PDB file of C-alpha atoms in Angstrom:
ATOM      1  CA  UNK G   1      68.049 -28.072  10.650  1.00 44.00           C
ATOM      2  CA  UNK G   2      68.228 -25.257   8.078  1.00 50.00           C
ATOM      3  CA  UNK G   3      65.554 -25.329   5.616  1.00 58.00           C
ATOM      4  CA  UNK G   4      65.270 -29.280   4.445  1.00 70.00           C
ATOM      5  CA  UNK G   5      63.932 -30.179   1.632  1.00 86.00           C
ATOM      6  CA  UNK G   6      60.800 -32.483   1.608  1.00 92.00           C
ATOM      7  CA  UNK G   7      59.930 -35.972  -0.642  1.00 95.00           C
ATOM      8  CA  UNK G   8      59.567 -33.764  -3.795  1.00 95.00           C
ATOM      9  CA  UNK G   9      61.684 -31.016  -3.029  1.00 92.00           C
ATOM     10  CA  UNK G  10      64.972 -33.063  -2.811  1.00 93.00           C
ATOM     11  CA  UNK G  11      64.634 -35.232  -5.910  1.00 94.00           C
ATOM     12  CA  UNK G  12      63.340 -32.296  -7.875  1.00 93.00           C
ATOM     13  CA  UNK G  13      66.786 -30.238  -7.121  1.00 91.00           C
ATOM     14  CA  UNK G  14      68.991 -33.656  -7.646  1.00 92.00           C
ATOM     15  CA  UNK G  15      67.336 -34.239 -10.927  1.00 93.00           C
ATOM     16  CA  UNK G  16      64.928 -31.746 -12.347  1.00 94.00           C
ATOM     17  CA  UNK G  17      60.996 -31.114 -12.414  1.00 94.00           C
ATOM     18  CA  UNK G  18      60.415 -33.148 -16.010  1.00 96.00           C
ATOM     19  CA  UNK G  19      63.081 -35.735 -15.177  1.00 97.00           C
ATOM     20  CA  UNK G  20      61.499 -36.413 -11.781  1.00 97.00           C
ATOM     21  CA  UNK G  21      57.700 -36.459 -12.988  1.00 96.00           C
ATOM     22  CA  UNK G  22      58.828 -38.774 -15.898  1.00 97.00           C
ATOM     23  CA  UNK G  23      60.334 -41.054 -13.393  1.00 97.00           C
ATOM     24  CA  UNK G  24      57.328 -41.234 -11.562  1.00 97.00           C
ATOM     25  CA  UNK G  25      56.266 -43.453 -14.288  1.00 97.00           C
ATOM     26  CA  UNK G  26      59.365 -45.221 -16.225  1.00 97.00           C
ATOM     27  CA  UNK G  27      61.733 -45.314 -13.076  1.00 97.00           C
ATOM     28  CA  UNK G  28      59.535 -45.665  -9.488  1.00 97.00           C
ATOM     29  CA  UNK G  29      62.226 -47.514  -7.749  1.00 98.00           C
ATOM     30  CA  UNK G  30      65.005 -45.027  -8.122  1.00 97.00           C
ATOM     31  CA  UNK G  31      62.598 -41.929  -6.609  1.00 97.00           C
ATOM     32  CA  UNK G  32      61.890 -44.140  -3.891  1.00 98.00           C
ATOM     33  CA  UNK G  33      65.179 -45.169  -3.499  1.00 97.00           C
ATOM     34  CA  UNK G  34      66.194 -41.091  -3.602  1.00 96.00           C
ATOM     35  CA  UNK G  35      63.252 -40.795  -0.600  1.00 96.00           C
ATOM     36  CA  UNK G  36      64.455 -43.497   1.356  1.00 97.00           C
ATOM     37  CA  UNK G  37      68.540 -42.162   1.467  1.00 95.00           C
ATOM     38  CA  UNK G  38      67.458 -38.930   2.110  1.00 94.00           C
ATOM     39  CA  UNK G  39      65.080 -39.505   4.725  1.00 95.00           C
ATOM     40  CA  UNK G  40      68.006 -41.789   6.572  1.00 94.00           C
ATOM     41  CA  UNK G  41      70.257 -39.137   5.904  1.00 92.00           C
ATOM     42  CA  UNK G  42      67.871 -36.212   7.448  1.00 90.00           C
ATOM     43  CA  UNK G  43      67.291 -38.862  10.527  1.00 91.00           C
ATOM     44  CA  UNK G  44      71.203 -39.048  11.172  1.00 90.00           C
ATOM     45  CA  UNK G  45      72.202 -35.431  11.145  1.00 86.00           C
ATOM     46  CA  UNK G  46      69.190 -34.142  13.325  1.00 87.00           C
ATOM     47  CA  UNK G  47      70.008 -36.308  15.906  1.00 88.00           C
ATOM     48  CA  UNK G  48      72.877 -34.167  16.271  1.00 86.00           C
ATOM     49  CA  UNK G  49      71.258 -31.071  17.584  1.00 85.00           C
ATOM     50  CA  UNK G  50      67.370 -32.646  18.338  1.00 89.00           C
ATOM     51  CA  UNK G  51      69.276 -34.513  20.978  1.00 87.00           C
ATOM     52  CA  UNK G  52      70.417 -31.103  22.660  1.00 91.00           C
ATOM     53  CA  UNK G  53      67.963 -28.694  21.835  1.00 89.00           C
ATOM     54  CA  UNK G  54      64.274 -27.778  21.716  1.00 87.00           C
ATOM     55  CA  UNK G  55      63.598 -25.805  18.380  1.00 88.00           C
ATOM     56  CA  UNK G  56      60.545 -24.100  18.327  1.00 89.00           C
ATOM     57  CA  UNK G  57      59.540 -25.451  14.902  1.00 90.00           C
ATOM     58  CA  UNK G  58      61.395 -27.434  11.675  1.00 91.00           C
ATOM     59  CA  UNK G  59      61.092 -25.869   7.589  1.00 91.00           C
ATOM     60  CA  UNK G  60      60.248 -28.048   5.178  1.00 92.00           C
ATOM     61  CA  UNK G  61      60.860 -26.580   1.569  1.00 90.00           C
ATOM     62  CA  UNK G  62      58.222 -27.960  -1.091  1.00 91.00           C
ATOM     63  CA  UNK G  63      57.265 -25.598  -3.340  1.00 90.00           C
ATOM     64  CA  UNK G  64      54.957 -28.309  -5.005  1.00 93.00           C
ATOM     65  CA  UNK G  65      52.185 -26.494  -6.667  1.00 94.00           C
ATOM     66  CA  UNK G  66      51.384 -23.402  -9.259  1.00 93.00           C
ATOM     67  CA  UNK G  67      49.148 -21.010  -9.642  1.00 91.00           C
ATOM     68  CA  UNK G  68      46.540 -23.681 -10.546  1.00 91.00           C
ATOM     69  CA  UNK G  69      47.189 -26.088  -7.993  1.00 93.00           C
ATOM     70  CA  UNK G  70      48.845 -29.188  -7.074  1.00 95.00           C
ATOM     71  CA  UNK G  71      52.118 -30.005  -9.449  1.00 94.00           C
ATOM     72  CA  UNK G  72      51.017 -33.674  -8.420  1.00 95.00           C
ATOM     73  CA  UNK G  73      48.058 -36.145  -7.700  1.00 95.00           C
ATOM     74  CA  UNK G  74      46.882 -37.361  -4.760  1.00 96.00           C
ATOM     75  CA  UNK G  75      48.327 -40.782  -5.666  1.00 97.00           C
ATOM     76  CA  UNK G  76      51.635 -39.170  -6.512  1.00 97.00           C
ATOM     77  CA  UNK G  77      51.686 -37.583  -3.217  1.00 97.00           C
ATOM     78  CA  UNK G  78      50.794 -40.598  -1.119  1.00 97.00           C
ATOM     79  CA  UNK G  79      53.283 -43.102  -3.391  1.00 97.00           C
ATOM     80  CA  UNK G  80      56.002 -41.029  -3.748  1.00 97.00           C
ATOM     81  CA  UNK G  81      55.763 -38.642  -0.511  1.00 97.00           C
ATOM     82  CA  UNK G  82      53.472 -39.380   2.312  1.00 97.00           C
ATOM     83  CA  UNK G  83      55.406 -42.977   3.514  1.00 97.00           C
ATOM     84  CA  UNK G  84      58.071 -40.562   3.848  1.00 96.00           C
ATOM     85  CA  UNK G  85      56.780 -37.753   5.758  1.00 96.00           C
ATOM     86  CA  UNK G  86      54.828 -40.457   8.330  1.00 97.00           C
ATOM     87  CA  UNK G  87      58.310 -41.327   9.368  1.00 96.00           C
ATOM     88  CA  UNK G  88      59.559 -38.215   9.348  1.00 94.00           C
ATOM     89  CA  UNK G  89      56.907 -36.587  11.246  1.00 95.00           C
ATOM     90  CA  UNK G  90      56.814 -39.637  14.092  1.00 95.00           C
ATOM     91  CA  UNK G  91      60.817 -38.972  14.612  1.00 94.00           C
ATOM     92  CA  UNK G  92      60.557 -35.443  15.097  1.00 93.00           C
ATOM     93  CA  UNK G  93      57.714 -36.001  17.519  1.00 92.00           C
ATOM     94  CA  UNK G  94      59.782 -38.373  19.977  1.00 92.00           C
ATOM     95  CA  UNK G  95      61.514 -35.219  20.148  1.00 92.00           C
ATOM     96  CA  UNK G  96      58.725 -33.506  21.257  1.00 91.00           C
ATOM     97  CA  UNK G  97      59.018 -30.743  17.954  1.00 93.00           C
ATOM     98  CA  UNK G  98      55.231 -29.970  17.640  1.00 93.00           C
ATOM     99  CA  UNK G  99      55.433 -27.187  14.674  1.00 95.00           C
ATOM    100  CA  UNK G 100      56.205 -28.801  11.592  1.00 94.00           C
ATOM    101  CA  UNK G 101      55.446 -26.144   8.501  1.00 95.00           C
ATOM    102  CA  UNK G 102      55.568 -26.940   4.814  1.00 95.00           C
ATOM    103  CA  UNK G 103      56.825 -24.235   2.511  1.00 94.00           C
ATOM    104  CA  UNK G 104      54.561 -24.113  -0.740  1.00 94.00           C
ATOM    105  CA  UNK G 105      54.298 -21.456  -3.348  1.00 93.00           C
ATOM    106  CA  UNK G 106      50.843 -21.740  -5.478  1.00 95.00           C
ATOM    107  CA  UNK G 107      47.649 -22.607  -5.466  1.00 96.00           C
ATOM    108  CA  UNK G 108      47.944 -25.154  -1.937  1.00 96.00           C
ATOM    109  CA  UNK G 109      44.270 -25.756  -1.043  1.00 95.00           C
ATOM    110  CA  UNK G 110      44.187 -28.848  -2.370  1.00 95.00           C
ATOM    111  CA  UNK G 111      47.916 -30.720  -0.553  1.00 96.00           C
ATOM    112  CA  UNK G 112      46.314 -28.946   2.783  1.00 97.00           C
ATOM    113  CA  UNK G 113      44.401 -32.155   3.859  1.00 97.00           C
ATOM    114  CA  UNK G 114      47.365 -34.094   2.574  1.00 97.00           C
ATOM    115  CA  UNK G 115      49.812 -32.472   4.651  1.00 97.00           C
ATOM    116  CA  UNK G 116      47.785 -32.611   7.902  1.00 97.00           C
ATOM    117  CA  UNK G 117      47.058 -36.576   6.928  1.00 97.00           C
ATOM    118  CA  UNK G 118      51.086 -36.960   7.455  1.00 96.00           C
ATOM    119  CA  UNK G 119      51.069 -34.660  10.692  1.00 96.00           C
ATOM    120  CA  UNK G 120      51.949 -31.378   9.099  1.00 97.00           C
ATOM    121  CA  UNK G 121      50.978 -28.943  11.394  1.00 97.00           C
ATOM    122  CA  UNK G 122      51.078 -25.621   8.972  1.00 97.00           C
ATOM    123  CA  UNK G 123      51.798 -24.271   5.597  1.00 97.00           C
ATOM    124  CA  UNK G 124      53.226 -20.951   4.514  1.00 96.00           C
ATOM    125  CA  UNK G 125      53.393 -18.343   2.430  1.00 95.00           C
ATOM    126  CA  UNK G 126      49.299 -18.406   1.198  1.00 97.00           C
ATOM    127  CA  UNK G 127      50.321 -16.412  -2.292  1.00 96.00           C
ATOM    128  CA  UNK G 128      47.180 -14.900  -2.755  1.00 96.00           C
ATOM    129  CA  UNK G 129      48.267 -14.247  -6.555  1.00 94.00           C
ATOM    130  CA  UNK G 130      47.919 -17.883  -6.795  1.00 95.00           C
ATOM    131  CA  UNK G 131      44.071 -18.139  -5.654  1.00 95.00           C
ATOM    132  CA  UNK G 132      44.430 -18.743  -1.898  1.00 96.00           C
ATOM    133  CA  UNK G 133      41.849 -17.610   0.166  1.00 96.00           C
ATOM    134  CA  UNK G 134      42.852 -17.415   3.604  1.00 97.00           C
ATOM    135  CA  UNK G 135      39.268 -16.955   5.233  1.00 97.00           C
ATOM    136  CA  UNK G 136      37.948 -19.620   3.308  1.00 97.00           C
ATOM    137  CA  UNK G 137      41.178 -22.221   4.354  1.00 97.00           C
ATOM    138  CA  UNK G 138      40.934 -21.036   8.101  1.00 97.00           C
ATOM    139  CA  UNK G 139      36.601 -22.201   8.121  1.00 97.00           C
ATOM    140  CA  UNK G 140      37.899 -25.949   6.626  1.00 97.00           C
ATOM    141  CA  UNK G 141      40.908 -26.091   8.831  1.00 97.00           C
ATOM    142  CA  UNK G 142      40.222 -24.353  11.709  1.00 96.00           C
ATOM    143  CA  UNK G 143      43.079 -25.680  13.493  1.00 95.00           C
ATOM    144  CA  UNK G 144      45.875 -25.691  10.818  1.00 97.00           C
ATOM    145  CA  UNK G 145      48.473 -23.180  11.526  1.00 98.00           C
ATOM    146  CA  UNK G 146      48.451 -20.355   9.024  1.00 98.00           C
ATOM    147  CA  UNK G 147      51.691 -18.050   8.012  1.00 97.00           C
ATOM    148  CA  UNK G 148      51.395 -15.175   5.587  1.00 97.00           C
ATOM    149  CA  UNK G 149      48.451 -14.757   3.385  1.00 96.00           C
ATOM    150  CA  UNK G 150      48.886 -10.958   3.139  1.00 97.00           C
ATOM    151  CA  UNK G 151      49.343  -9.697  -1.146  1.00 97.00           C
ATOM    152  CA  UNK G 152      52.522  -8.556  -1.762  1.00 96.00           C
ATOM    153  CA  UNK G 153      51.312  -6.864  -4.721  1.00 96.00           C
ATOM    154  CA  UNK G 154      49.797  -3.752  -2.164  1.00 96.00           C
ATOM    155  CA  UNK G 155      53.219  -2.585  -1.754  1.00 96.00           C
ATOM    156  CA  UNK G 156      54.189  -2.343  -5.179  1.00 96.00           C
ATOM    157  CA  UNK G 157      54.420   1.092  -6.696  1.00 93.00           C
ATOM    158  CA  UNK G 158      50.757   2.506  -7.606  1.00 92.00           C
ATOM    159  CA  UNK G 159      48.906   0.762  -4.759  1.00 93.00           C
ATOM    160  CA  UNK G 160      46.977   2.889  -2.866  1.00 94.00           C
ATOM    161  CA  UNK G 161      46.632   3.286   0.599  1.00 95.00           C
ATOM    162  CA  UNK G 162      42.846   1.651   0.333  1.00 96.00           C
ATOM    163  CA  UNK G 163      44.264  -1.213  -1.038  1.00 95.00           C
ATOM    164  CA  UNK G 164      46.457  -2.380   1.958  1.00 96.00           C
ATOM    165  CA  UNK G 165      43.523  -1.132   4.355  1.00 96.00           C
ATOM    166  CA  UNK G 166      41.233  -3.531   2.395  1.00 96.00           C
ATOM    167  CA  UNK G 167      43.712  -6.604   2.090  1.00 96.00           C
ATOM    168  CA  UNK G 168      44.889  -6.064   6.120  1.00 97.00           C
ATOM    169  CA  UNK G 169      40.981  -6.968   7.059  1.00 96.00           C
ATOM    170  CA  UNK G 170      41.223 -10.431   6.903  1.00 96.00           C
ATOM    171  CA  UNK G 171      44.630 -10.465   9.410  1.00 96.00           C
ATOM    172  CA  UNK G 172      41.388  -9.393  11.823  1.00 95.00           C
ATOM    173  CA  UNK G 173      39.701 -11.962  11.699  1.00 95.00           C
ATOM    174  CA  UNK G 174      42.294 -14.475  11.206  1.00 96.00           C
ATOM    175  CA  UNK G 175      43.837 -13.268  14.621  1.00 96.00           C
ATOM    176  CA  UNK G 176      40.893 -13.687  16.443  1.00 94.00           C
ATOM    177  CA  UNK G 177      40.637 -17.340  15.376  1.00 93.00           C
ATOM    178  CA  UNK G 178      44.545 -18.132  16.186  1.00 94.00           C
ATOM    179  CA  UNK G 179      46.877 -19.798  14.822  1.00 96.00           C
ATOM    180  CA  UNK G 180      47.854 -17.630  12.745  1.00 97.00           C
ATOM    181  CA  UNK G 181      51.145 -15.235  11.934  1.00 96.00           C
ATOM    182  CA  UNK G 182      50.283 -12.438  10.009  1.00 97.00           C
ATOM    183  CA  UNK G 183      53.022 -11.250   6.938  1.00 96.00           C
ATOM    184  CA  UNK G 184      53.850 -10.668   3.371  1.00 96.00           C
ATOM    185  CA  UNK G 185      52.417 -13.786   1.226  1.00 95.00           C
ATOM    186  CA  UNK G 186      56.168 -14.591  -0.305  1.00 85.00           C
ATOM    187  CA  UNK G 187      59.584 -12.506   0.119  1.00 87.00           C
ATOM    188  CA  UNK G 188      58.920  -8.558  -0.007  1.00 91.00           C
ATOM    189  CA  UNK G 189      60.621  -8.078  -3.616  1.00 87.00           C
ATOM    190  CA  UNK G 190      62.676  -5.092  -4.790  1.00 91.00           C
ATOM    191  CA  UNK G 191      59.008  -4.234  -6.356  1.00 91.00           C
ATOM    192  CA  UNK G 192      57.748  -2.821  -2.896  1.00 95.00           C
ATOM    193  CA  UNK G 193      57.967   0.876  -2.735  1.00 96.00           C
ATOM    194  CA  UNK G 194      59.663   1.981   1.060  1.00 96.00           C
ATOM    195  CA  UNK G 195      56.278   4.337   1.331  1.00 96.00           C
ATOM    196  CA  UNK G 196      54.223   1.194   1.122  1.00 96.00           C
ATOM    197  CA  UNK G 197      55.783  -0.843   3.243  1.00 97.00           C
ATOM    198  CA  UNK G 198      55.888   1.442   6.408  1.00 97.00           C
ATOM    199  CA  UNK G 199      51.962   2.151   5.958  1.00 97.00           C
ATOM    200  CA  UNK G 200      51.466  -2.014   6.180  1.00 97.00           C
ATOM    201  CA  UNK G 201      54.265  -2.670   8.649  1.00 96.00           C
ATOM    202  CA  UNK G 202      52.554   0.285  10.719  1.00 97.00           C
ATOM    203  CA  UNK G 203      48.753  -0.583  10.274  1.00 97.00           C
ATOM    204  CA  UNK G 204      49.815  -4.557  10.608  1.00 97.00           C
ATOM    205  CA  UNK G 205      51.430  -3.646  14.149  1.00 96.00           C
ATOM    206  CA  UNK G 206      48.312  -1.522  14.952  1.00 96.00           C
ATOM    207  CA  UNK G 207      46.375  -4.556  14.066  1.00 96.00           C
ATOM    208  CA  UNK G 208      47.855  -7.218  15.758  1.00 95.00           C
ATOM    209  CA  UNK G 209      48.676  -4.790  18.687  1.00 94.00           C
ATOM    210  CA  UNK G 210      44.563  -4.476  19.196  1.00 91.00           C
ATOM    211  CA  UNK G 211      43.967  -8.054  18.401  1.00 83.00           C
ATOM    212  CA  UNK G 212      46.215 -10.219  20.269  1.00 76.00           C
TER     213      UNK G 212
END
């Protein structure tokens, strides 16, 4: 299916963060209505191929919080968003998908338990910039699937070879508890130096070569 968007993702890119939030409030009916088109429309055109095939897992693009958290409240989330992803989440299980990740720059602690309430089954990337503590997420959701978590920043020119030691300790323990895919915390940006990237890539094999 590509990367679909989710319930704020689509209306967001149709209308614009401060034109959506405001019409949380003055216009209810027509981000609903937004929800409701899209969601039939999403429904129609993975018939297509869920019909056929057996994908291993479906990409849901939110990017719904900053480096201080949520961009919306609880009762945002479950007015505006969660009615949506139930019904989502209940088609693509007749189809027997059982990976269903949310894609969510910032701060995502707090949407975790409101994801898993709609039958998300895992987030990604974990920007630890943001405040994300991966060790601490994996003890209060021991069986959420994980993806990324690792600081990009260590393979930006200056970091030291201590510093991606010290951030790859965690992918240790976070292996040993499963579910969990070990990489970069967002895209690796034109800021990585090559030098720094082969030590990771290399010690990150090593790791998950002794660990798995």
């Amino acid at each position: 299916g590509g990367n679909p968007y989710g319930f704020l993702g689509f209306p967001r890119h149709i209308m614009g963060m401060t034109n959506l939030f405001m019409a949380y409030y003055d216009n209810p009916k027509l981000v609903k209505r937004i929800n409701e088109f899209f969601l039939d429309f999403v429904l129609e055109y993975w018939h297509e191929f869920l019909s056929t095939i057996e994908p291993d897992c479906i990409l849901v693009f939110e990017d719904m919080a900053f480096k201080s958290g949520s961009l919306v409240s609880k009762e945002i989330f479950e007015e505006f968003m969660k009615p949506y992803y139930l019904k989502l989440i209940d088609y693509l299980k007749q189809y027997g998908v059982k990976n269903i990740i949310v894609d969510s720059d910032g701060l995502v602690e707090e949407l975790i338990p409101l994801f898993i309430d709609c039958g998300i089954t895992g987030m990604l990337p974990f920007e630890i910039a943001a405040g994300n503590d991966m060790i601490k997420i994996r003890q209060n959701y021991p069986k959420f699937q994980l993806l990324g978590g690792i600081d990009k920043r260590i393979l930006f020119e200056g970091s030291r070879e201590s510093n991606i030691d010290r951030e790859l300790e965690k992918v240790k323990i976070l292996l040993k508890k499963g579910g969990y895919i070990p990489h970069i915390d967002h895209l690796v940006s034109e800021d990585a130096t090559w030098k720094n990237f082969t030590i990771y890539r290399n010690k990150l094999n090593k790791i998950i070569d002794e660990e798995t």
